[in-house]
Structure formats: structure tokens, C-alpha cells
Amino acid sequence: MQISKIFNLKKTQAELDFVDIDPERDIQLYIDSQLIGASNHAFADRCHNTISDFFSFFLELIQQGEQERARELFSYLSEPNETCLGSSKGKPKGRGVGDEQAGEIFESIMASKAIVTGVLHDLEDFRIFVHGVGPDKVSDMTTNIIRKNLIEYTQSQCELHGIPMIDGIATNPWWNADTRQWESSHETMLVIDDEPILLVPKSLVSRGIAFDFDRYHRHFVLNFVKIQEIASNGPHVRHRKAKKGQEVGDSYVTKKDLAKFVVPPNKDYVAEFTAKHPKVFKDFKDFTKGNAKPLDNSELNSTTNIGDLCAYLIQTLINTPVGAEDAGNYHSLIVGILELIFHPTLSCPKKEVGINDGRKRIDITFDNAARSGQLFDLHQIKKVACPYIMIECKNYGREIGNPELDQLAGRFTVNRGNFGMLLCRSVENYKRLIDRCRDLWKDKRELIIPVLDDDLVSILQTKALAPTDRPEETFLADRIREVMLA
């Protein structure tokens, strides 16, 4: 049974930021360290920094000849089970494995040409150059290293959705980049059937097929060798049957010959090739990183019809009464709708303030994970700081005025940014609300855009008809322009 069902969240995977796992079995997804590096939002940056610190320290020990210290470092990388991600069939198999797997990986690394040639630069490079290491092993290592980050993420998601946790649970080791040591701690954690569970952002998992040895060998290494072989008229060049007027037919080389005689599909051979031609590997990494993108909602859960879900959310929004009594329901609904609409642009929602002031007000902050589009341009081109997107929900049946705008603007800081969305049901005088937003922008360079029920309905209606379209980008462009360019 999935997390959403266990805790009766009444949400589909598309409405949740975390992978909706079943604690009784692994799902064949992997924490993707390359996807973490390619992402540019706050949570991914923290994870990437932790991974980079561990890996650089490991390489330092190897380079300094401190092999035993490096071996000890790896002894903590036993197979985790808290995420329920990986390749196990049936009940997850991580419990009780100990450090046997870690020792095997370390020996494989030390025996590989990758260490001698110096081609290892990132944790995910193990997949390309080290025998016996694939996406599952790198995902396992990554989980151990960023365990503390995942604990904090899990805590924020449980708080956001009202999932109960237990205090004082002893954690498995996690990497402390400040002390450069493995540490354990006692934390407030999600526990199911006496086992701690870690939730993982769906924006940071993949099926592990993009950054792949076979792809690098066949499409980058062999293509490079092929061009060189033809240019030098090497021994593996063949000639097609000469056409009329030709003395010799066109030259060609088969990848089958190159893979047999020049660079076999062997990780040690490929490591030696890469040491001589580092730009080929750089091109491969740049290509895969540039094309790395999170799985969309339909890829994460093929059983959910996005069109039907959009129609359901529209009707639920319309049927949600205005007023304090239903403020909590409205806020929860809005978070799910924003997840569906803006994935993967918005990520890692966090409940910022939990004050029950009669309206059950819940303020939400999303990480700005945009790598293109309006929220990327806003931050990078228009220079409106927005590493986080502040969300204020107002389930009002009255006019939105300056106090509500000031309340949201009061959350803006140098570190959080100066952009927010004010979600409200409807307004009596839309022009007046926009004028107030314009005044705030002109006076303080703080940008707030209102988002009404009608806006959400329009976006969801388009999504229902064409799930791959991005109507939210058109909405953001129009609404931001309306406020900024008055």
C-alpha cells in the first residue's frame, strides 16, 4: 500500500512532490546523482554539495595513498532500504546487508583502470568506468551520503501533509560535509511497521538509462574512433562497391569492427581511451546533463489519467466552499494543483508557518527548480530574485487588499527572494488588485502576482486536453507582464 493510501492523503502521485512508494516493495527508480547535479534548486544544491564533498575527499585519500582510510570511508555505503527504490522484487532487501556490498564496490574501484588513469571526476562516473556498478549501486551510495538531507526533506513533507512521525529515532550514518565524517543522529522520522522511511523528491529520480556505459561506448567512443579511422585510412576502413566513374568506392567503418579490434565494450579499455581523449567523455557528460530531466507525472504513475485528474481537481475546487471552515481543505487542494501544474518547475514544497489564527492559514514555500521558462527568466534575466516561490492562500469571500499583499511581501528576504503568488478564490475589482501589485513592484521591486480560481481552472482545462502542453507558462508570462510593465 502506497504512502498516500496508508495515511489517507487523498492525493495521486501527480499531486505529491515525493515518490509515492509502497514500503512493502521496491519501485524500479533510482536517485540520480547526475540529475541532482543538473538541477539548480535549493534542495538539489544542498544534496549536490554533500555528494561532491564526499567524492572529492575520497579521491584525495586515494591520491595521497591512504587506501585504508578510503576503504573505511566506503564501509558506510551498505545497501539502504529506507527509500524503497531500486531493483529488488518483493519486499525490499536492504536490511541486514551490512558492508559486504560496500567492500565489493571498493575493491572493484581499486582494481579498475579508472583509478590509474584519473578519469573519475564525479560519483556517477563509477557507472561508466567501474565493473559491477550500475544505476542501482550509485543510487545506493547517493542515498547513504545524502541521508541527512533526505531526513529533512521527509520531515518537511510529513509536516506539510499531516503525516505522523516519531521522535528520537536513531538514523543510519550520513555524510557531514562540515566535519568530513560519517555521523549518526537521533531524529524525528517517518516510521512504518517499525522501519524508518525516507521520502525522495520525484524531481530527483530516474530510470537510470540516460547516463549509461553502452550509450557512451557506442555513440561517443566508437563514433569518435570511426571518424579518426576514416580520416587516417586506418586498417579497419572498408570500401563500398565503386560507382561508375570511381576508382575506389566510398570509405566506411563498422562499429562492430571497432568494438572488436580497437575499443572493446570493456570498462577498463574505455577508461584508458577516455584518459587519452577526455573531451569525448566531457561531450558525453555535457550531452546527458543537458538532456537530463525529471520524469513527468505520467511516467511516474501510468495508471493515472491526467485528463481525468484535471477534471476532478476542477470540480473539487469549484465545490470547495469559501470561508475559514474550509481554509485547510482549500490550502491542501492548492498545493496538489500547483504540484500537478508546475512539476518540475516547482519542487520541495515546505510548510513555512503553521499558525491557527481562526483561518487555519498555511503558507507554503516551493524551491524554484526552473531550468527554462518564465520562472527561470524572472530569476536569471529579469533579475528578480526568486530562489524560492512564496505561496499565500486566501480562502476569502471578500476583497483582497493591501494587508494581504503586505503579509506576503513581509516574507520576502534577501535569501528567499522577492517573488510570490497570492492564491485567492475571486475578486470584486481585479483592476484594483493589479494596481496594488503594480504599486508594490514600483515602490519596492517586490513582485506578487494574483492567481484566481478561474486561472487555475483555465490551466487545468488545457492540461486535460493536452497533458504535455505548458499553459502555466503562458499564464505566468501574461500575469508577470501585466504587473511589471504597467
XYZ file of C-alpha atoms in Angstrom:
486
model
C 0.000 0.000 0.000
C 1.400 3.389 -1.002
C 2.187 6.192 1.442
C -0.767 8.220 0.168
C -3.120 5.332 0.955
C -1.567 4.417 4.312
C -2.116 7.958 5.608
C -5.296 8.681 3.650
C -3.834 11.739 1.921
C -6.473 11.554 -0.837
C -3.880 12.605 -3.396
C -2.433 10.999 -6.506
C 1.263 10.904 -7.396
C 0.775 13.941 -9.629
C -0.343 15.973 -6.594
C 2.608 14.926 -4.429
C 6.196 16.139 -4.550
C 7.679 12.881 -3.245
C 7.717 9.471 -4.885
C 4.628 7.713 -3.543
C 6.349 4.461 -2.571
C 4.932 1.209 -1.265
C 7.020 0.279 1.818
C 6.409 -3.408 1.078
C 8.250 -3.463 -2.245
C 10.887 -1.577 -4.190
C 9.926 0.563 -7.147
C 12.421 0.476 -10.020
C 13.509 4.084 -9.804
C 16.884 5.412 -8.730
C 18.125 8.540 -7.029
C 20.038 10.073 -9.917
C 23.200 11.885 -8.832
C 23.625 13.382 -12.298
C 20.076 14.714 -12.218
C 20.860 16.209 -8.808
C 23.884 17.956 -10.307
C 21.890 19.167 -13.303
C 19.136 20.625 -11.112
C 19.508 24.142 -9.805
C 17.097 24.429 -6.908
C 17.993 24.797 -3.263
C 17.426 21.235 -2.076
C 19.278 19.724 -5.051
C 22.164 22.144 -4.477
C 22.499 21.027 -0.868
C 22.496 17.377 -1.928
C 24.996 18.043 -4.711
C 27.364 19.831 -2.339
C 27.233 16.905 0.088
C 27.916 14.367 -2.685
C 30.741 16.443 -4.160
C 32.415 16.829 -0.783
C 32.329 13.085 -0.113
C 33.671 12.208 -3.552
C 36.439 14.814 -3.548
C 37.540 13.638 -0.088
C 37.581 10.030 -1.307
C 39.767 10.971 -4.281
C 42.087 12.965 -2.020
C 42.655 9.905 0.156
C 43.381 7.727 -2.877
C 45.783 10.275 -4.341
C 47.577 10.563 -1.001
C 47.995 6.801 -0.790
C 45.664 6.459 2.203
C 43.870 3.425 0.852
C 42.789 2.077 4.239
C 41.122 5.369 5.180
C 39.402 5.349 1.789
C 38.275 1.771 2.409
C 36.869 2.800 5.791
C 35.025 5.651 4.094
C 33.321 3.145 1.811
C 32.449 0.776 4.631
C 29.458 3.000 5.434
C 27.951 2.612 1.971
C 25.930 -0.517 2.680
C 22.705 -1.092 0.774
C 19.992 1.195 2.170
C 16.351 0.313 2.384
C 14.636 3.424 3.703
C 13.694 4.817 0.278
C 12.179 1.608 -1.180
C 13.785 2.488 -4.516
C 15.846 0.050 -6.552
C 15.684 -3.294 -8.274
C 14.556 -5.735 -5.582
C 11.498 -7.830 -6.301
C 9.028 -8.247 -3.487
C 9.946 -6.914 -0.057
C 12.987 -4.563 -0.084
C 16.219 -6.408 0.651
C 18.373 -3.738 2.194
C 18.008 -4.670 5.858
C 20.923 -6.581 7.341
C 23.165 -6.472 4.262
C 25.936 -4.804 6.262
C 29.047 -3.533 4.488
C 29.574 -6.532 2.186
C 28.326 -4.593 -0.845
C 30.425 -1.577 0.091
C 33.569 -3.705 0.279
C 32.887 -5.243 -3.118
C 32.391 -1.831 -4.711
C 35.595 -0.521 -3.157
C 37.633 -3.476 -4.409
C 36.147 -3.051 -7.875
C 37.072 0.630 -7.874
C 40.633 -0.030 -6.753
C 41.055 -2.764 -9.380
C 39.748 -0.615 -12.217
C 41.777 1.397 -14.710
C 39.689 4.385 -13.696
C 41.843 4.971 -10.616
C 45.126 4.695 -12.524
C 44.016 6.859 -15.418
C 42.375 9.558 -13.281
C 39.161 9.696 -15.321
C 36.868 9.729 -12.272
C 35.543 13.213 -11.546
C 32.034 12.655 -10.151
C 30.218 9.941 -8.243
C 28.139 8.947 -11.279
C 31.360 8.270 -13.243
C 31.582 4.959 -11.382
C 28.761 3.774 -13.643
C 30.894 4.254 -16.738
C 34.306 3.050 -15.584
C 33.906 0.618 -12.669
C 32.897 -3.022 -13.190
C 29.739 -4.115 -11.412
C 28.489 -0.599 -10.749
C 25.226 0.489 -12.356
C 22.439 2.927 -11.538
C 21.309 0.855 -8.539
C 24.716 0.933 -6.833
C 25.249 4.647 -7.461
C 21.733 5.327 -6.169
C 22.533 3.323 -3.025
C 25.751 5.261 -2.454
C 23.964 8.540 -3.028
C 21.249 7.637 -0.528
C 23.808 6.956 2.192
C 25.695 10.176 1.512
C 22.660 12.494 1.466
C 20.664 10.619 4.120
C 20.508 13.695 6.391
C 19.185 15.799 3.508
C 16.507 13.175 2.858
C 15.597 13.071 6.540
C 14.995 16.818 6.497
C 13.000 16.564 3.276
C 10.872 13.768 4.742
C 10.192 15.852 7.846
C 9.016 18.790 5.722
C 6.719 16.591 3.618
C 5.223 14.899 6.670
C 4.571 18.284 8.251
C 3.039 19.569 5.031
C 0.626 16.631 4.680
C -0.028 15.924 8.354
C 1.745 12.553 8.339
C 2.632 11.468 11.896
C 6.289 10.987 12.815
C 8.127 9.526 15.803
C 10.774 11.403 17.805
C 14.184 10.091 18.770
C 14.742 7.518 16.040
C 18.378 6.504 15.548
C 19.485 7.118 11.975
C 21.838 5.178 9.780
C 25.078 7.073 9.013
C 25.069 10.197 6.867
C 27.940 12.283 5.493
C 28.721 15.521 7.303
C 30.435 17.803 4.796
C 31.491 20.199 7.563
C 33.421 17.617 9.578
C 34.124 15.285 6.628
C 32.995 12.359 8.705
C 30.194 9.829 8.820
C 27.777 10.662 11.612
C 24.577 9.270 13.079
C 21.922 11.119 14.997
C 18.501 10.767 16.603
C 15.810 12.406 14.526
C 12.061 12.810 14.198
C 11.290 10.332 11.433
C 8.552 8.645 9.463
C 8.261 5.071 10.703
C 6.119 2.336 9.150
C 5.987 -1.191 10.601
C 8.900 -0.330 12.906
C 11.113 0.670 9.967
C 12.236 4.265 9.217
C 11.184 5.534 5.803
C 12.818 8.268 3.724
C 10.791 10.162 1.126
C 12.529 11.274 -2.069
C 11.580 14.193 -4.359
C 10.179 12.878 -7.615
C 12.224 15.540 -9.427
C 15.473 13.731 -8.480
C 14.744 10.165 -9.573
C 15.133 8.472 -12.936
C 15.047 5.037 -14.507
C 18.826 5.125 -14.862
C 19.026 4.773 -18.641
C 20.467 8.118 -19.799
C 23.928 8.120 -18.202
C 24.845 4.658 -19.397
C 28.063 2.825 -20.319
C 26.655 1.322 -23.517
C 25.449 4.716 -24.711
C 28.830 6.309 -24.039
C 30.743 3.467 -25.700
C 28.566 3.068 -28.782
C 27.524 6.621 -29.569
C 30.501 8.660 -28.373
C 33.620 6.492 -28.159
C 33.022 4.453 -31.313
C 31.781 7.457 -33.292
C 34.997 9.324 -32.411
C 37.168 6.338 -33.371
C 35.190 5.895 -36.577
C 35.917 9.444 -37.709
C 39.617 9.060 -36.886
C 39.851 5.717 -38.655
C 38.339 7.073 -41.876
C 40.438 10.265 -41.750
C 43.671 8.276 -41.393
C 42.609 5.479 -43.762
C 43.218 3.046 -40.940
C 43.348 -0.733 -41.143
C 39.648 -1.173 -40.442
C 38.441 1.024 -43.299
C 36.344 -0.782 -45.876
C 35.181 0.400 -49.270
C 31.799 0.169 -50.872
C 31.472 -1.034 -54.430
C 32.810 1.642 -56.741
C 30.220 3.659 -58.564
C 30.555 4.497 -62.229
C 33.499 6.834 -62.664
C 35.050 5.930 -59.289
C 38.316 4.040 -58.954
C 37.613 3.218 -55.320
C 34.246 3.045 -53.595
C 33.281 5.243 -50.632
C 35.091 4.515 -47.367
C 33.253 3.253 -44.328
C 33.939 1.636 -40.982
C 31.671 -0.643 -38.999
C 31.209 -0.174 -35.295
C 31.288 -3.950 -34.963
C 34.909 -3.978 -36.157
C 35.880 -1.073 -33.929
C 34.267 -2.687 -30.887
C 36.115 -5.928 -31.634
C 39.576 -4.647 -32.523
C 40.020 -1.055 -31.286
C 37.948 -0.206 -28.178
C 36.065 -3.256 -26.885
C 32.964 -2.679 -24.716
C 35.019 -3.146 -21.575
C 35.137 -0.517 -18.829
C 38.919 -0.721 -18.430
C 39.535 -0.243 -22.147
C 37.085 2.632 -22.202
C 38.800 4.237 -19.184
C 42.151 4.113 -21.000
C 40.559 5.581 -24.121
C 38.965 8.352 -22.058
C 42.290 9.260 -20.453
C 43.721 9.832 -23.944
C 40.608 11.626 -25.256
C 38.975 13.375 -22.270
C 36.911 15.688 -24.477
C 34.855 12.733 -25.718
C 33.728 11.977 -22.170
C 33.163 15.662 -21.466
C 30.932 15.852 -24.549
C 29.004 12.812 -23.341
C 28.523 14.263 -19.860
C 27.508 17.651 -21.227
C 25.003 15.980 -23.554
C 23.421 13.794 -20.892
C 23.387 16.575 -18.326
C 21.829 18.984 -20.805
C 19.135 16.447 -21.605
C 18.618 15.247 -18.033
C 15.098 15.999 -16.946
C 12.793 14.657 -14.261
C 10.196 12.064 -15.130
C 6.830 13.594 -15.848
C 3.742 12.638 -13.882
C 2.528 10.097 -16.423
C 5.921 8.343 -16.380
C 5.835 8.155 -12.603
C 2.328 6.701 -12.499
C 0.964 5.280 -15.710
C -2.328 4.324 -14.035
C -3.383 7.950 -13.527
C -5.178 9.615 -16.421
C -4.060 13.249 -16.259
C -7.153 14.417 -18.121
C -9.472 12.762 -15.623
C -7.415 14.077 -12.710
C -7.581 17.634 -14.041
C -11.344 17.364 -14.411
C -11.615 16.025 -10.856
C -9.473 18.848 -9.436
C -11.520 21.473 -11.283
C -14.735 20.123 -9.832
C -13.217 19.805 -6.356
C -12.016 23.403 -6.494
C -15.432 24.636 -7.614
C -17.145 22.628 -4.855
C -14.821 23.818 -2.058
C -16.717 26.431 -0.039
C -15.258 29.858 0.627
C -14.548 30.694 4.242
C -12.496 29.882 7.336
C -14.045 26.453 7.942
C -12.734 25.105 4.634
C -9.444 27.018 4.573
C -7.440 23.878 5.379
C -9.112 21.899 2.594
C -8.514 24.737 0.156
C -4.842 25.031 1.086
C -4.262 21.290 0.721
C -6.061 21.269 -2.622
C -3.997 24.200 -3.901
C -0.696 22.517 -3.057
C -1.769 19.458 -5.065
C -2.939 21.554 -8.010
C 0.319 23.520 -8.070
C 2.278 20.249 -7.972
C 0.373 18.946 -10.972
C 0.563 22.179 -12.940
C 4.145 23.220 -12.244
C 6.091 19.948 -11.987
C 9.077 20.012 -12.351
C 9.396 23.823 -12.267
C 8.376 23.972 -8.605
C 9.797 21.448 -6.175
C 10.116 20.609 -2.476
C 7.105 22.443 -1.013
C 7.564 23.322 2.606
C 5.112 24.474 5.210
C 6.654 27.707 6.399
C 4.202 28.888 9.053
C 1.722 26.792 10.957
C -0.464 29.289 12.776
C -4.049 28.532 13.603
C -5.444 32.042 13.767
C -9.003 31.100 13.004
C -8.386 30.697 9.288
C -6.018 27.706 9.573
C -3.595 29.688 7.473
C -0.836 27.664 5.801
C 1.971 29.438 3.979
C 4.000 27.382 1.526
C 7.443 27.844 0.011
C 8.483 25.972 -3.129
C 12.040 25.691 -4.424
C 12.340 27.357 -7.816
C 13.610 24.437 -9.903
C 13.076 26.083 -13.314
C 15.792 25.418 -15.882
C 13.926 27.341 -18.568
C 10.686 29.266 -18.942
C 9.226 32.185 -17.065
C 10.492 31.485 -13.549
C 13.992 30.879 -14.905
C 13.894 34.126 -16.896
C 12.494 36.010 -13.933
C 15.441 34.963 -11.787
C 18.258 34.930 -14.341
C 17.285 37.573 -16.903
C 14.870 39.980 -15.240
C 16.968 39.790 -12.055
C 14.010 39.367 -9.728
C 15.478 37.158 -7.007
C 13.296 34.084 -6.613
C 15.256 31.007 -5.485
C 12.090 30.231 -3.549
C 8.496 30.865 -4.564
C 6.331 32.123 -1.700
C 2.710 30.998 -1.802
C -0.081 32.574 0.233
C -3.561 31.022 0.121
C -6.648 33.089 0.928
C -9.942 31.244 1.014
C -11.725 34.585 1.328
C -15.173 35.587 0.292
C -14.158 39.241 0.455
C -11.854 41.606 -1.370
C -8.084 41.145 -1.288
C -6.430 44.378 -0.185
C -3.105 45.865 0.839
C -2.913 43.955 4.176
C -2.898 40.627 2.346
C -0.255 41.843 -0.109
C 1.838 43.262 2.724
C 1.567 39.967 4.588
C 3.043 38.061 1.657
C 5.620 40.747 0.911
C 6.674 40.587 4.557
C 8.054 37.119 3.862
C 10.443 38.406 1.221
C 14.113 38.461 2.234
C 17.483 38.587 0.516
C 17.831 34.812 0.803
C 14.239 33.862 -0.009
C 13.731 36.284 -2.854
C 11.144 38.859 -3.876
C 8.505 36.897 -5.753
C 5.289 35.322 -4.583
C 1.890 34.109 -5.698
C -1.276 35.163 -3.909
C -3.881 32.428 -4.379
C -7.456 33.603 -3.865
C -10.900 32.465 -4.947
C -12.103 35.553 -6.796
C -12.020 39.349 -6.549
C -14.643 42.023 -6.961
C -12.297 44.524 -8.582
C -9.484 42.801 -10.473
C -8.038 46.068 -11.797
C -7.687 47.458 -8.290
C -5.840 44.322 -7.155
C -3.454 44.523 -10.118
C -2.863 48.222 -9.411
C -1.904 47.346 -5.825
C 0.544 44.723 -7.117
C 1.969 47.300 -9.517
C 2.462 49.801 -6.704
C 4.386 47.223 -4.697
C 6.588 46.470 -7.695
C 7.252 50.140 -8.466
C 7.946 51.118 -4.859
C 9.931 48.138 -3.574
C 10.760 45.952 -6.573
C 8.775 43.180 -4.915
C 6.684 41.118 -7.310
C 3.391 39.482 -6.356
C 1.003 38.015 -8.888
C -2.585 37.051 -8.018
C -3.796 33.594 -9.056
C -7.566 33.162 -9.053
C -9.757 30.073 -9.294
C -10.564 30.983 -12.886
C -6.855 30.978 -13.717
C -6.358 27.515 -12.253
C -9.462 26.162 -13.984
C -8.279 27.501 -17.334
C -4.825 25.931 -16.941
C -6.261 22.600 -15.814
C -8.731 22.543 -18.693
C -5.871 22.924 -21.159
C -3.846 20.265 -19.355
C -6.804 17.889 -19.504
C -6.922 18.156 -23.286
C -3.150 18.237 -23.844
C -1.188 16.979 -20.800
C 2.184 17.803 -22.362
C 1.298 21.433 -23.093
C 2.555 24.145 -20.725
C -0.360 26.603 -20.333
C 1.091 27.655 -16.974
C 3.985 29.279 -18.856
C 1.591 31.415 -20.897
C -0.279 32.362 -17.732
C 2.921 33.351 -15.905
C 4.163 35.385 -18.859
C 0.893 37.311 -19.154
C 0.412 37.882 -15.412
C 4.020 38.929 -14.758
C 3.950 41.300 -17.707
C 0.651 42.735 -16.505
C 2.213 43.698 -13.168
C 5.724 44.658 -14.228
C 5.101 46.594 -17.427
C 2.312 48.928 -16.360
